[in-house]
Short mmCIF file of C-alpha atoms in Angstrom, two decimals:
data_model
loop_
_atom_site.label_atom_id
_atom_site.label_comp_id
_atom_site.label_asym_id
_atom_site.label_seq_id
_atom_site.Cartn_x
_atom_site.Cartn_y
_atom_site.Cartn_z
CA MET A 51 -19.17 26.35 19.87
CA ASN A 52 -18.85 24.76 16.42
CA LYS A 53 -19.70 21.14 15.86
CA VAL A 54 -16.78 19.11 14.55
CA LEU A 55 -18.60 15.78 14.24
CA GLU A 56 -22.30 15.02 14.37
CA PHE A 57 -24.27 11.77 14.14
CA LYS A 58 -28.02 12.24 13.55
CA ASN A 59 -30.30 9.19 13.90
CA VAL A 60 -27.66 6.96 12.31
CA GLU A 61 -28.62 3.34 11.61
CA PHE A 62 -26.15 0.81 10.26
CA SER A 63 -26.16 -2.95 9.66
CA TYR A 64 -23.77 -5.46 8.14
CA GLY A 65 -26.28 -7.51 6.14
CA GLN A 66 -28.86 -8.78 8.61
CA LYS A 67 -26.69 -7.93 11.62
CA GLU A 68 -27.79 -4.64 13.11
CA VAL A 69 -24.89 -2.64 14.54
CA PHE A 70 -26.57 0.68 15.38
CA ASN A 71 -30.11 1.91 15.68
CA SER A 72 -30.43 5.63 16.02
CA VAL A 73 -27.04 6.87 17.11
CA ASN A 74 -27.11 10.54 18.09
CA PHE A 75 -24.24 12.64 19.41
CA SER A 76 -22.16 15.70 18.62
CA ILE A 77 -18.55 16.60 19.32
CA PHE A 78 -17.73 20.28 19.75
CA GLU A 79 -14.53 22.19 19.05
CA GLY A 80 -11.90 21.80 21.78
CA GLU A 81 -13.46 18.76 23.47
CA PHE A 82 -11.68 15.54 24.47
CA VAL A 83 -14.41 12.96 24.03
CA ALA A 84 -14.01 9.25 24.71
CA LEU A 85 -16.34 6.69 23.22
CA VAL A 86 -16.37 3.36 25.06
CA GLY A 87 -18.22 0.13 24.45
CA HIS A 88 -17.76 -3.62 24.77
CA ASN A 89 -15.96 -5.64 22.06
CA GLY A 90 -18.15 -5.87 18.98
CA ALA A 91 -20.26 -2.83 19.93
CA GLY A 92 -19.35 -1.24 16.59
CA LYS A 93 -16.76 1.29 17.78
CA SER A 94 -14.51 0.87 14.73
CA THR A 95 -17.58 0.94 12.45
CA LEU A 96 -18.46 4.29 14.01
CA ALA A 97 -14.91 5.55 13.28
CA LYS A 98 -15.24 4.42 9.64
CA LEU A 99 -18.62 6.19 9.34
CA SER A 100 -17.01 9.35 10.75
CA LEU A 101 -14.31 9.16 8.05
CA GLY A 102 -16.69 8.43 5.18
CA LEU A 103 -15.25 4.95 4.64
CA LEU A 104 -18.78 3.56 5.25
CA ARG A 105 -22.20 5.13 4.60
CA PRO A 106 -25.06 4.91 7.08
CA GLN A 107 -28.21 3.11 5.86
CA LYS A 108 -30.33 5.73 7.61
CA GLY A 109 -29.55 9.07 9.22
CA SER A 110 -26.69 11.45 8.58
CA VAL A 111 -23.09 12.01 9.61
CA PHE A 112 -21.51 15.46 9.43
CA LEU A 113 -17.78 16.14 9.60
CA PHE A 114 -17.12 19.87 9.88
CA SER A 115 -20.74 20.24 8.61
CA TYR A 116 -20.06 18.16 5.47
CA ASP A 117 -21.02 14.62 4.48
CA PRO A 118 -17.71 12.76 5.14
CA THR A 119 -18.00 10.87 1.83
CA LYS A 120 -17.85 14.25 0.06
CA PHE A 121 -15.43 15.93 2.48
CA SER A 122 -12.21 17.22 0.93
CA GLN A 123 -10.39 19.17 3.66
CA TRP A 124 -8.69 16.11 5.12
CA GLN A 125 -5.76 18.20 6.37
CA LYS A 126 -8.16 19.23 9.17
CA VAL A 127 -8.51 15.61 10.30
CA GLY A 128 -5.94 13.24 11.75
CA TYR A 129 -6.73 9.53 12.11
CA VAL A 130 -4.79 6.96 14.13
CA PRO A 131 -6.17 3.42 13.67
CA GLN A 132 -6.06 0.56 16.17
CA THR A 133 -3.21 -1.23 14.45
CA LYS A 134 -1.69 -0.72 11.07
CA GLU A 135 -0.88 -4.13 9.71
CA PHE A 136 2.36 -3.94 7.83
CA GLU A 137 5.43 -6.04 7.23
CA LEU A 138 8.03 -5.11 9.84
CA ASP A 139 10.68 -5.06 7.14
CA PHE A 140 8.70 -2.54 5.05
CA PRO A 141 11.46 -0.16 3.91
CA ILE A 142 10.12 3.12 5.20
CA SER A 143 11.89 5.39 7.66
CA VAL A 144 10.13 7.26 10.47
CA PHE A 145 10.74 10.55 8.64
CA GLU A 146 9.37 9.23 5.33
CA LEU A 147 6.22 7.93 7.03
CA VAL A 148 5.56 11.20 8.85
CA LEU A 149 6.13 13.18 5.63
CA LEU A 150 3.41 11.12 3.89
CA GLY A 151 0.91 12.75 6.25
CA ASN A 152 1.48 16.00 4.33
CA LEU A 153 -0.09 14.53 1.18
CA LYS A 154 -3.52 15.23 2.73
CA SER A 155 -3.08 18.94 2.22
CA LYS A 156 -2.00 18.66 -1.43
CA LYS A 157 -4.53 19.17 -4.18
CA GLY A 158 -4.32 17.61 -7.64
CA PHE A 159 -2.90 14.39 -9.03
CA PHE A 160 0.78 15.31 -8.71
CA LYS A 161 1.96 15.89 -5.16
CA PHE A 162 5.38 17.20 -4.22
CA TYR A 163 6.77 18.08 -0.80
CA SER A 164 7.65 21.67 -0.02
CA LYS A 165 10.28 23.03 2.40
CA GLU A 166 7.44 23.76 4.84
CA ASP A 167 6.35 20.09 4.72
CA VAL A 168 9.84 18.98 5.71
CA GLU A 169 9.97 21.59 8.45
CA ARG A 170 6.58 20.54 9.84
CA ALA A 171 7.64 16.87 9.86
CA ASN A 172 10.80 17.80 11.79
CA ASN A 173 8.79 19.90 14.25
CA VAL A 174 6.23 17.20 14.96
CA LEU A 175 8.99 14.61 15.49
CA LYS A 176 10.63 17.00 17.93
CA MET A 177 7.35 17.62 19.75
CA LEU A 178 6.78 13.90 20.25
CA ASN A 179 10.44 13.19 21.16
CA LEU A 180 10.94 11.02 18.11
CA GLU A 181 13.86 12.96 16.58
CA LYS A 182 16.46 10.33 17.42
CA PHE A 183 14.46 7.67 15.54
CA LYS A 184 14.06 9.84 12.43
CA ASP A 185 16.18 7.62 10.16
CA ASN A 186 15.16 4.30 11.72
CA LYS A 187 12.96 1.88 9.84
CA VAL A 188 9.43 2.02 11.34
CA GLY A 189 9.39 -1.77 11.80
CA GLU A 190 12.46 -1.55 14.08
CA LEU A 191 10.62 0.49 16.73
CA SER A 192 8.71 -0.78 19.76
CA GLY A 193 4.89 -0.86 19.69
CA GLY A 194 4.65 2.36 21.74
CA GLN A 195 7.15 4.22 19.60
CA ARG A 196 5.37 3.05 16.43
CA GLN A 197 2.02 4.35 17.69
CA LYS A 198 3.67 7.70 18.40
CA VAL A 199 5.01 7.73 14.81
CA PHE A 200 1.47 7.14 13.49
CA LEU A 201 0.28 9.95 15.76
CA ALA A 202 3.05 12.16 14.31
CA GLN A 203 1.86 11.29 10.79
CA ALA A 204 -1.70 12.25 11.75
CA LEU A 205 -0.48 15.53 13.29
CA VAL A 206 1.87 16.70 10.56
CA SER A 207 -0.89 18.41 8.54
CA ASN A 208 -1.81 20.52 11.61
CA PRO A 209 -5.26 18.92 12.05
CA GLN A 210 -8.00 20.51 14.13
CA PHE A 211 -9.62 17.16 14.90
CA LEU A 212 -8.01 13.83 15.84
CA ILE A 213 -9.86 10.50 15.66
CA LEU A 214 -8.09 7.67 17.48
CA ASP A 215 -9.44 4.12 17.26
CA GLU A 216 -8.07 2.08 20.20
CA PRO A 217 -4.62 3.59 19.71
CA THR A 218 -3.17 1.98 22.83
CA ALA A 219 -4.52 -1.54 22.29
CA ASN A 220 -1.05 -3.07 21.92
CA LEU A 221 0.87 -0.89 24.34
CA ASP A 222 2.23 -1.68 27.79
CA PHE A 223 1.00 0.31 30.78
CA SER A 224 3.74 2.97 30.87
CA SER A 225 3.67 3.54 27.08
CA GLU A 226 -0.12 3.84 27.33
CA ASN A 227 0.14 6.54 30.02
CA LEU A 228 2.73 8.47 28.03
CA PHE A 229 0.51 8.29 24.95
CA TYR A 230 -2.51 9.65 26.85
CA GLU A 231 -0.39 12.44 28.37
CA THR A 232 0.62 13.43 24.83
CA LEU A 233 -3.06 13.53 23.80
CA LEU A 234 -3.87 15.72 26.80
CA LYS A 235 -1.15 18.20 25.76
CA LEU A 236 -2.52 18.25 22.20
CA ASN A 237 -6.02 18.90 23.53
CA LYS A 238 -4.68 21.83 25.58
CA ASN A 239 -3.32 23.17 22.28
CA LYS A 240 -6.92 23.36 20.99
CA ILE A 241 -6.99 20.06 19.05
CA THR A 242 -10.36 18.36 19.40
CA ILE A 243 -9.93 14.69 20.29
CA PHE A 244 -12.27 11.76 19.72
CA LEU A 245 -10.83 8.70 21.43
CA ILE A 246 -12.41 5.30 20.85
CA SER A 247 -11.52 2.77 23.51
CA HIS A 248 -12.73 -0.25 25.49
CA ASP A 249 -10.67 0.73 28.54
CA ILE A 250 -13.00 2.91 30.59
CA GLY A 251 -10.62 3.01 33.58
CA GLN A 252 -7.91 4.81 31.60
CA VAL A 253 -10.08 7.15 29.54
CA LEU A 254 -11.87 8.51 32.62
CA ASN A 255 -8.55 10.02 33.70
CA TYR A 256 -8.10 11.97 30.50
CA ALA A 257 -11.34 12.63 28.59
CA SER A 258 -13.60 15.58 29.36
CA ARG A 259 -16.75 13.77 28.18
CA ILE A 260 -17.65 10.13 27.92
CA LEU A 261 -20.02 8.38 25.52
CA VAL A 262 -21.09 4.75 25.95
CA LEU A 263 -22.10 2.86 22.80
CA ASN A 264 -24.44 -0.11 22.77
CA LYS A 265 -26.55 -0.04 19.56
CA LYS A 266 -27.01 3.65 20.37
CA ILE A 267 -25.40 6.17 22.71
CA ILE A 268 -26.71 5.00 26.08
CA PHE A 269 -24.66 7.40 28.19
CA ASP A 270 -23.31 10.88 27.47
CA LYS A 271 -21.88 12.92 30.32
CA SER A 272 -18.97 15.16 31.31
CA THR A 273 -16.40 13.15 33.30
CA ALA A 274 -16.14 15.96 35.87
CA GLU A 275 -19.79 15.39 36.83
CA LEU A 276 -19.50 11.63 37.30
CA SER A 277 -20.13 10.21 40.78
CA LYS A 278 -18.51 7.00 42.05
CA GLU A 279 -21.83 5.18 41.64
CA GLN A 280 -22.14 6.29 38.04
CA ILE A 281 -18.59 5.14 37.32
CA LEU A 282 -19.34 1.72 38.84
CA SER A 283 -22.54 1.45 36.84
CA LEU A 284 -20.62 2.39 33.66
CA VAL A 285 -18.00 -0.29 34.30
CA GLU A 286 -20.84 -2.83 34.60
CA LYS A 287 -22.39 -1.68 31.34
CA ILE A 288 -19.20 -2.29 29.36
CA MET B 243 36.09 -2.20 -29.19
CA ILE B 244 32.29 -2.00 -29.73
CA GLU B 245 32.83 -3.38 -33.25
CA LEU B 246 34.30 -6.56 -31.74
CA ILE B 247 31.06 -7.28 -29.90
CA PRO B 248 28.47 -9.07 -32.06
CA GLU B 249 25.32 -7.00 -32.64
CA PHE B 250 23.05 -9.64 -31.10
CA LEU B 251 25.07 -9.34 -27.90
CA ILE B 252 24.76 -5.53 -27.86
CA ARG B 253 20.99 -5.90 -28.25
CA ALA B 254 20.95 -8.48 -25.47
CA ILE B 255 22.97 -6.25 -23.11
CA LEU B 256 20.93 -3.11 -23.81
CA GLY B 257 17.55 -4.89 -23.82
CA GLY B 258 18.44 -6.87 -20.70
CA PHE B 259 19.55 -3.74 -18.85
CA PHE B 260 16.40 -1.78 -19.77
CA VAL B 261 14.06 -4.64 -18.81
CA ALA B 262 16.07 -5.17 -15.61
CA LEU B 263 15.70 -1.47 -14.75
CA ALA B 264 11.94 -1.52 -15.44
CA SER B 265 11.36 -4.78 -13.59
CA SER B 266 13.36 -3.70 -10.57
CA LEU B 267 11.03 -0.68 -10.21
CA VAL B 268 7.79 -2.63 -10.66
CA GLY B 269 9.10 -5.49 -8.52
CA VAL B 270 9.63 -3.15 -5.56
CA PHE B 271 5.91 -2.38 -5.49
CA LEU B 272 4.87 -5.99 -6.11
CA ILE B 273 6.88 -6.88 -2.98
CA LEU B 274 5.63 -3.93 -0.92
CA ARG B 275 1.98 -4.55 -1.90
CA ARG B 276 2.34 -8.26 -1.05
CA MET B 277 1.65 -9.16 -4.67
CA VAL B 278 4.68 -11.38 -5.14
CA LEU B 279 2.73 -13.98 -7.11
CA PHE B 280 1.27 -11.42 -9.54
CA GLY B 281 4.30 -11.81 -11.80
CA ASP B 282 3.58 -15.54 -12.00
CA GLY B 283 -0.12 -14.92 -12.58
CA PHE B 284 0.49 -12.44 -15.40
CA SER B 285 3.04 -14.73 -17.06
CA HIS B 286 0.39 -17.50 -17.13
CA ILE B 287 -2.12 -15.03 -18.58
CA ALA B 288 0.45 -13.96 -21.19
CA PHE B 289 1.00 -17.63 -22.01
CA GLY B 290 -2.71 -17.93 -22.89
CA GLY B 291 -2.33 -14.86 -25.12
CA ILE B 292 0.77 -16.28 -26.83
CA ALA B 293 -1.04 -19.58 -27.51
CA LEU B 294 -4.00 -17.66 -28.97
CA GLY B 295 -1.63 -15.57 -31.09
CA LEU B 296 0.12 -18.68 -32.43
CA PHE B 297 -3.23 -20.35 -33.10
CA LEU B 298 -4.53 -17.34 -35.00
CA SER B 299 -1.25 -16.84 -36.89
CA ALA B 300 -2.18 -19.92 -38.92
CA ILE B 301 -5.01 -17.80 -40.38
CA PHE B 302 -3.81 -14.18 -40.06
CA GLU B 303 -0.43 -12.53 -39.55
CA PHE B 304 -0.27 -12.04 -35.77
CA ASP B 305 2.57 -11.28 -33.40
CA PRO B 306 1.90 -13.58 -30.44
CA TYR B 307 3.50 -11.04 -28.06
CA SER B 308 0.97 -8.38 -29.08
CA ILE B 309 -1.87 -10.75 -28.21
CA ALA B 310 -0.08 -11.54 -24.94
CA VAL B 311 0.12 -7.81 -24.08
CA LEU B 312 -3.56 -7.38 -24.97
CA PHE B 313 -4.54 -10.39 -22.87
CA SER B 314 -2.52 -9.17 -19.90
CA LEU B 315 -3.94 -5.63 -20.12
CA LEU B 316 -7.48 -7.02 -20.26
CA ALA B 317 -6.68 -9.08 -17.18
CA ALA B 318 -5.33 -5.98 -15.38
CA PHE B 319 -8.58 -4.07 -16.10
CA SER B 320 -10.69 -7.08 -15.06
CA ILE B 321 -8.84 -7.39 -11.73
CA VAL B 322 -9.58 -3.75 -10.88
CA ILE B 323 -13.24 -4.00 -11.99
CA LEU B 324 -13.76 -7.22 -10.01
CA LYS B 325 -12.35 -5.51 -6.92
CA GLU B 326 -14.25 -2.24 -7.29
CA LYS B 327 -17.64 -3.57 -8.44
CA PHE B 328 -17.81 -7.06 -6.95
CA GLN B 329 -15.48 -6.74 -3.92
CA ILE B 330 -13.42 -9.70 -5.16
CA LYS B 331 -9.88 -9.55 -3.80
CA ASN B 332 -7.02 -8.92 -6.26
CA ASP B 333 -5.31 -12.26 -5.69
CA ILE B 334 -8.53 -14.27 -6.07
CA ALA B 335 -9.40 -12.42 -9.30
CA LEU B 336 -5.89 -13.05 -10.62
CA GLY B 337 -6.14 -16.75 -9.70
CA VAL B 338 -9.39 -17.14 -11.65
CA LEU B 339 -8.11 -15.18 -14.67
CA PHE B 340 -4.80 -16.97 -14.95
CA SER B 341 -6.52 -20.38 -14.63
CA PHE B 342 -8.78 -19.34 -17.51
CA ALA B 343 -5.91 -18.12 -19.68
CA LEU B 344 -3.75 -21.16 -18.95
CA SER B 345 -6.59 -23.61 -19.71
CA LEU B 346 -7.36 -21.76 -22.91
CA GLY B 347 -3.68 -21.89 -23.87
CA ILE B 348 -3.45 -25.63 -23.23
CA ILE B 349 -6.59 -26.32 -25.30
CA LEU B 350 -5.36 -24.16 -28.20
CA ILE B 351 -1.98 -25.90 -28.18
CA SER B 352 -3.69 -29.30 -28.29
CA LEU B 353 -5.86 -28.10 -31.19
CA GLY B 354 -3.03 -26.37 -33.03
CA GLY B 355 -0.60 -29.28 -33.02
CA GLY B 356 1.67 -27.62 -35.58
CA PHE B 357 2.99 -24.90 -33.28
CA TYR B 358 3.68 -27.20 -30.34
CA SER B 359 7.46 -26.87 -30.82
CA ASP B 360 7.24 -23.02 -31.05
CA ILE B 361 5.83 -22.90 -27.51
CA HIS B 362 9.20 -24.01 -26.11
CA SER B 363 10.90 -20.76 -27.13
CA TYR B 364 8.19 -18.81 -25.27
CA LEU B 365 8.42 -21.00 -22.19
CA PHE B 366 12.19 -20.51 -21.85
CA GLY B 367 12.80 -17.19 -23.67
CA ASN B 368 16.12 -16.11 -25.15
CA ILE B 369 17.72 -12.77 -24.45
CA LEU B 370 20.12 -13.34 -27.35
CA LEU B 371 17.20 -13.24 -29.81
CA LEU B 372 16.00 -9.73 -28.87
CA ASP B 373 15.58 -7.45 -31.87
CA TRP B 374 15.94 -3.65 -31.93
CA SER B 375 12.18 -3.09 -31.55
CA ASP B 376 12.30 -5.06 -28.25
CA VAL B 377 15.23 -2.93 -27.07
CA ILE B 378 13.40 0.30 -27.93
CA LEU B 379 10.19 -0.89 -26.23
CA ALA B 380 12.18 -1.86 -23.13
CA ALA B 381 13.90 1.55 -23.11
CA ILE B 382 10.55 3.36 -23.40
CA LEU B 383 9.03 1.23 -20.61
CA ALA B 384 12.02 1.85 -18.34
CA LEU B 385 11.77 5.60 -18.99
CA VAL B 386 7.99 5.71 -18.43
CA LEU B 387 8.33 3.72 -15.21
CA SER B 388 11.15 5.93 -13.91
CA VAL B 389 9.03 9.05 -14.54
CA LEU B 390 5.97 7.45 -12.92
CA ILE B 391 7.94 6.43 -9.85
CA TYR B 392 9.27 9.98 -9.59
CA LEU B 393 5.76 11.45 -9.89
CA PHE B 394 3.72 8.89 -7.94
CA GLY B 395 6.27 7.01 -5.82
CA LYS B 396 5.06 8.66 -2.59
CA GLN B 397 1.42 7.90 -3.32
CA LEU B 398 2.22 4.29 -4.22
CA VAL B 399 4.24 3.84 -1.04
CA PHE B 400 1.40 5.32 1.03
CA ALA B 401 -1.19 3.07 -0.64
CA SER B 402 1.08 0.03 -0.21
CA PHE B 403 1.70 0.77 3.46
CA ASP B 404 -1.78 1.87 4.49
CA GLU B 405 -4.54 1.79 1.86
CA VAL B 406 -7.18 3.28 4.21
CA GLY B 407 -4.89 6.12 5.26
CA ALA B 408 -4.04 6.80 1.61
CA LYS B 409 -7.73 6.95 0.67
CA ILE B 410 -8.41 9.41 3.50
CA ALA B 411 -5.47 11.49 2.25
CA GLY B 412 -7.27 11.81 -1.10
CA ILE B 413 -4.97 9.51 -3.04
CA PRO B 414 -6.79 7.87 -5.97
CA THR B 415 -5.79 4.35 -4.97
CA SER B 416 -7.96 2.61 -7.61
CA LYS B 417 -6.51 4.64 -10.50
CA LEU B 418 -2.97 4.08 -9.23
CA ASN B 419 -3.71 0.37 -8.84
CA LEU B 420 -4.88 0.17 -12.46
CA ILE B 421 -1.84 2.02 -13.84
CA PHE B 422 0.43 -0.17 -11.77
CA LEU B 423 -1.23 -3.42 -12.88
CA CYS B 424 -1.13 -2.40 -16.58
CA LEU B 425 2.59 -1.63 -16.37
CA SER B 426 3.21 -4.92 -14.56
CA ALA B 427 1.32 -6.75 -17.31
CA ILE B 428 3.41 -5.15 -20.11
CA LEU B 429 6.61 -5.73 -18.19
CA VAL B 430 5.87 -9.43 -17.69
CA VAL B 431 5.44 -9.92 -21.45
CA LEU B 432 8.77 -8.15 -22.09
CA SER B 433 10.45 -10.31 -19.46
CA ILE B 434 9.09 -13.40 -21.21
CA ARG B 435 11.24 -12.43 -24.24
CA ILE B 436 14.28 -12.62 -22.00
CA VAL B 437 13.75 -15.46 -19.55
CA GLY B 438 10.54 -17.09 -20.77
CA VAL B 439 7.13 -17.68 -19.22
CA LEU B 440 8.52 -19.98 -16.55
CA LEU B 441 11.08 -17.56 -15.11
CA ALA B 442 9.56 -14.11 -15.86
CA SER B 443 8.23 -13.72 -12.35
CA SER B 444 11.56 -14.70 -10.73
CA PHE B 445 13.34 -12.15 -12.91
CA ILE B 446 11.03 -9.40 -11.60
CA ILE B 447 10.77 -10.43 -7.96
CA LEU B 448 14.26 -11.58 -6.93
CA PRO B 449 16.19 -8.25 -7.15
CA PRO B 450 13.67 -6.28 -5.00
CA ALA B 451 13.33 -9.24 -2.63
CA THR B 452 17.11 -9.06 -2.11
CA ALA B 453 16.93 -5.27 -1.81
CA LEU B 454 14.36 -5.64 0.96
CA LEU B 455 16.99 -7.45 3.03
CA VAL B 456 19.33 -4.44 3.02
CA ALA B 457 17.15 -1.35 2.49
CA LYS B 458 16.43 1.05 5.36
CA ASN B 459 14.07 3.29 3.45
CA PHE B 460 12.15 3.46 0.18
CA ASN B 461 14.81 5.27 -1.85
CA SER B 462 17.49 2.80 -0.84
CA MET B 463 15.19 -0.10 -1.79
CA ILE B 464 14.76 1.34 -5.30
CA PHE B 465 18.55 1.84 -5.54
CA TYR B 466 19.52 -1.67 -4.37
CA SER B 467 16.79 -3.32 -6.44
CA THR B 468 18.08 -1.62 -9.60
CA VAL B 469 21.71 -2.45 -8.84
CA PHE B 470 20.92 -6.13 -8.15
CA ALA B 471 18.80 -6.46 -11.31
CA LEU B 472 21.48 -4.90 -13.55
CA LEU B 473 24.19 -6.97 -11.91
CA ALA B 474 22.18 -10.17 -12.45
CA VAL B 475 21.76 -9.44 -16.17
CA ALA B 476 25.46 -8.58 -16.60
CA VAL B 477 26.73 -11.64 -14.73
CA GLY B 478 24.09 -13.91 -16.31
CA LEU B 479 25.13 -12.82 -19.80
CA VAL B 480 28.83 -13.32 -19.08
CA LEU B 481 28.17 -16.80 -17.64
CA SER B 482 25.98 -17.65 -20.62
CA TYR B 483 28.62 -16.47 -23.10
CA TYR B 484 31.57 -18.26 -21.56
CA PHE B 485 29.89 -21.48 -20.43
CA ASP B 486 27.38 -21.73 -23.29
CA ILE B 487 24.39 -22.05 -20.96
CA ALA B 488 20.88 -20.54 -21.20
CA ALA B 489 21.12 -16.82 -20.33
CA GLY B 490 17.68 -16.70 -18.65
CA GLY B 491 18.53 -19.52 -16.27
CA ALA B 492 21.95 -17.99 -15.51
CA ILE B 493 20.42 -14.56 -14.72
CA VAL B 494 17.83 -16.02 -12.34
CA LEU B 495 20.29 -18.41 -10.68
CA PHE B 496 22.68 -15.50 -10.03
CA SER B 497 19.76 -13.50 -8.55
CA ILE B 498 19.00 -16.43 -6.23
CA ALA B 499 22.68 -16.59 -5.21
CA LEU B 500 22.55 -12.86 -4.36
CA PHE B 501 19.34 -13.38 -2.35
CA LEU B 502 20.87 -16.27 -0.37
CA PHE B 503 24.09 -14.33 0.24
CA PHE B 504 22.29 -11.30 1.70
CA SER B 505 19.87 -13.50 3.68
CA PHE B 506 22.88 -15.20 5.25
CA LEU B 507 24.61 -11.85 5.85
CA LYS B 508 21.48 -10.43 7.52
CA LYS B 509 21.03 -13.46 9.77
CA ASN B 510 24.63 -13.22 11.00
#
């Protein structure tokens, strides 16, 4: 199977504060991998390294076999951050926001939408049951609906790989479950998923493999192989 | 009918409308990028440039507005460089630069002495004194901005809403930021001709701020912002003509009235 993301002996510090020493892991095509760790373990930093927004001080990161800082095929990657801070009265409709996701697949300085872009945006809204909110302002939606809109924006370019950084942090329990169910469906449709979370209880129900981060990857195992004792020990580690 | 209208008034109407159109477009992005005070900052920077221009005009023939444009463009470049190379935030860089320009302006005025009274016309502006070159410059700026919004509106919206997401999508956020800041800088100097240093920022910010109260999406925000800006210039000029009051003040006061009206309407 092809590697979608690979960290090789990655070291990273913010000034004197060491975040990682020697992080090693790979994510393969079709997997649903969850990365868990306590608050401040560097989970979001790891997401930023994956996306080329930060460079490791030592070691290498590969995204579809390329250095992410030089990667150009961003239509293959969808990213849903923890929270997008924006003014709730920002005048952008759900449809406009989802359409923006198509800009990833456009080359050159000038970028115009095609008929196919509009069609894809409509299809993804339909798939995520967001059609009825199409003309609503994004700020008018509930937290759960908003996260689904950001997921729709990440999906509109037909990505092969989704990176989600604590996407359910501000959701209530039922919205959280619905969100994970949606991810599961996407994974069944061959989209590789990398879910970053602090909530080990929830991710164990959905992910096929679990990674635990504490300076380095201290645990890496398929969730199907986990015994009750291992789960309890994991909960204690986080 | 046109012959009955004095030429200075035709220039004022045309110039006012073009600057209003340009400022309503730039103002939308200043609001969306949470850069509301940038208009104020650039008008202070332009003030430093005007003072330098007046100071130098005692020796050479200088148009103070040209120096103001130059000063503001230099500031726009510096803001981007300070952010990219030194990780200094836009608003902090602007604060430092406008403090420098304002202090320089105050010192030059105190040294110049002779042009102290000229400064008043720059502080308060006068739309009725626009000449044809101002009108043409305003028309060109409005046209350039309309084309830029058509070409890069989506990218600017994306970068305003989610800078990280826009970067990942391959949008050259730094280049767009520089273009946007340069246009804002030129626009502020043009607005100074109409409403003066003190009110230039209000002239740019109030129509899009009002539009934000009613707009449901980006296109409607651009539409409402333009309508409110044009309406403010038209009503301001009429009030100025019939009540013999300063046009700049009348335009901005009418914009405030519109803002309060729609705020009240939204609340109820």
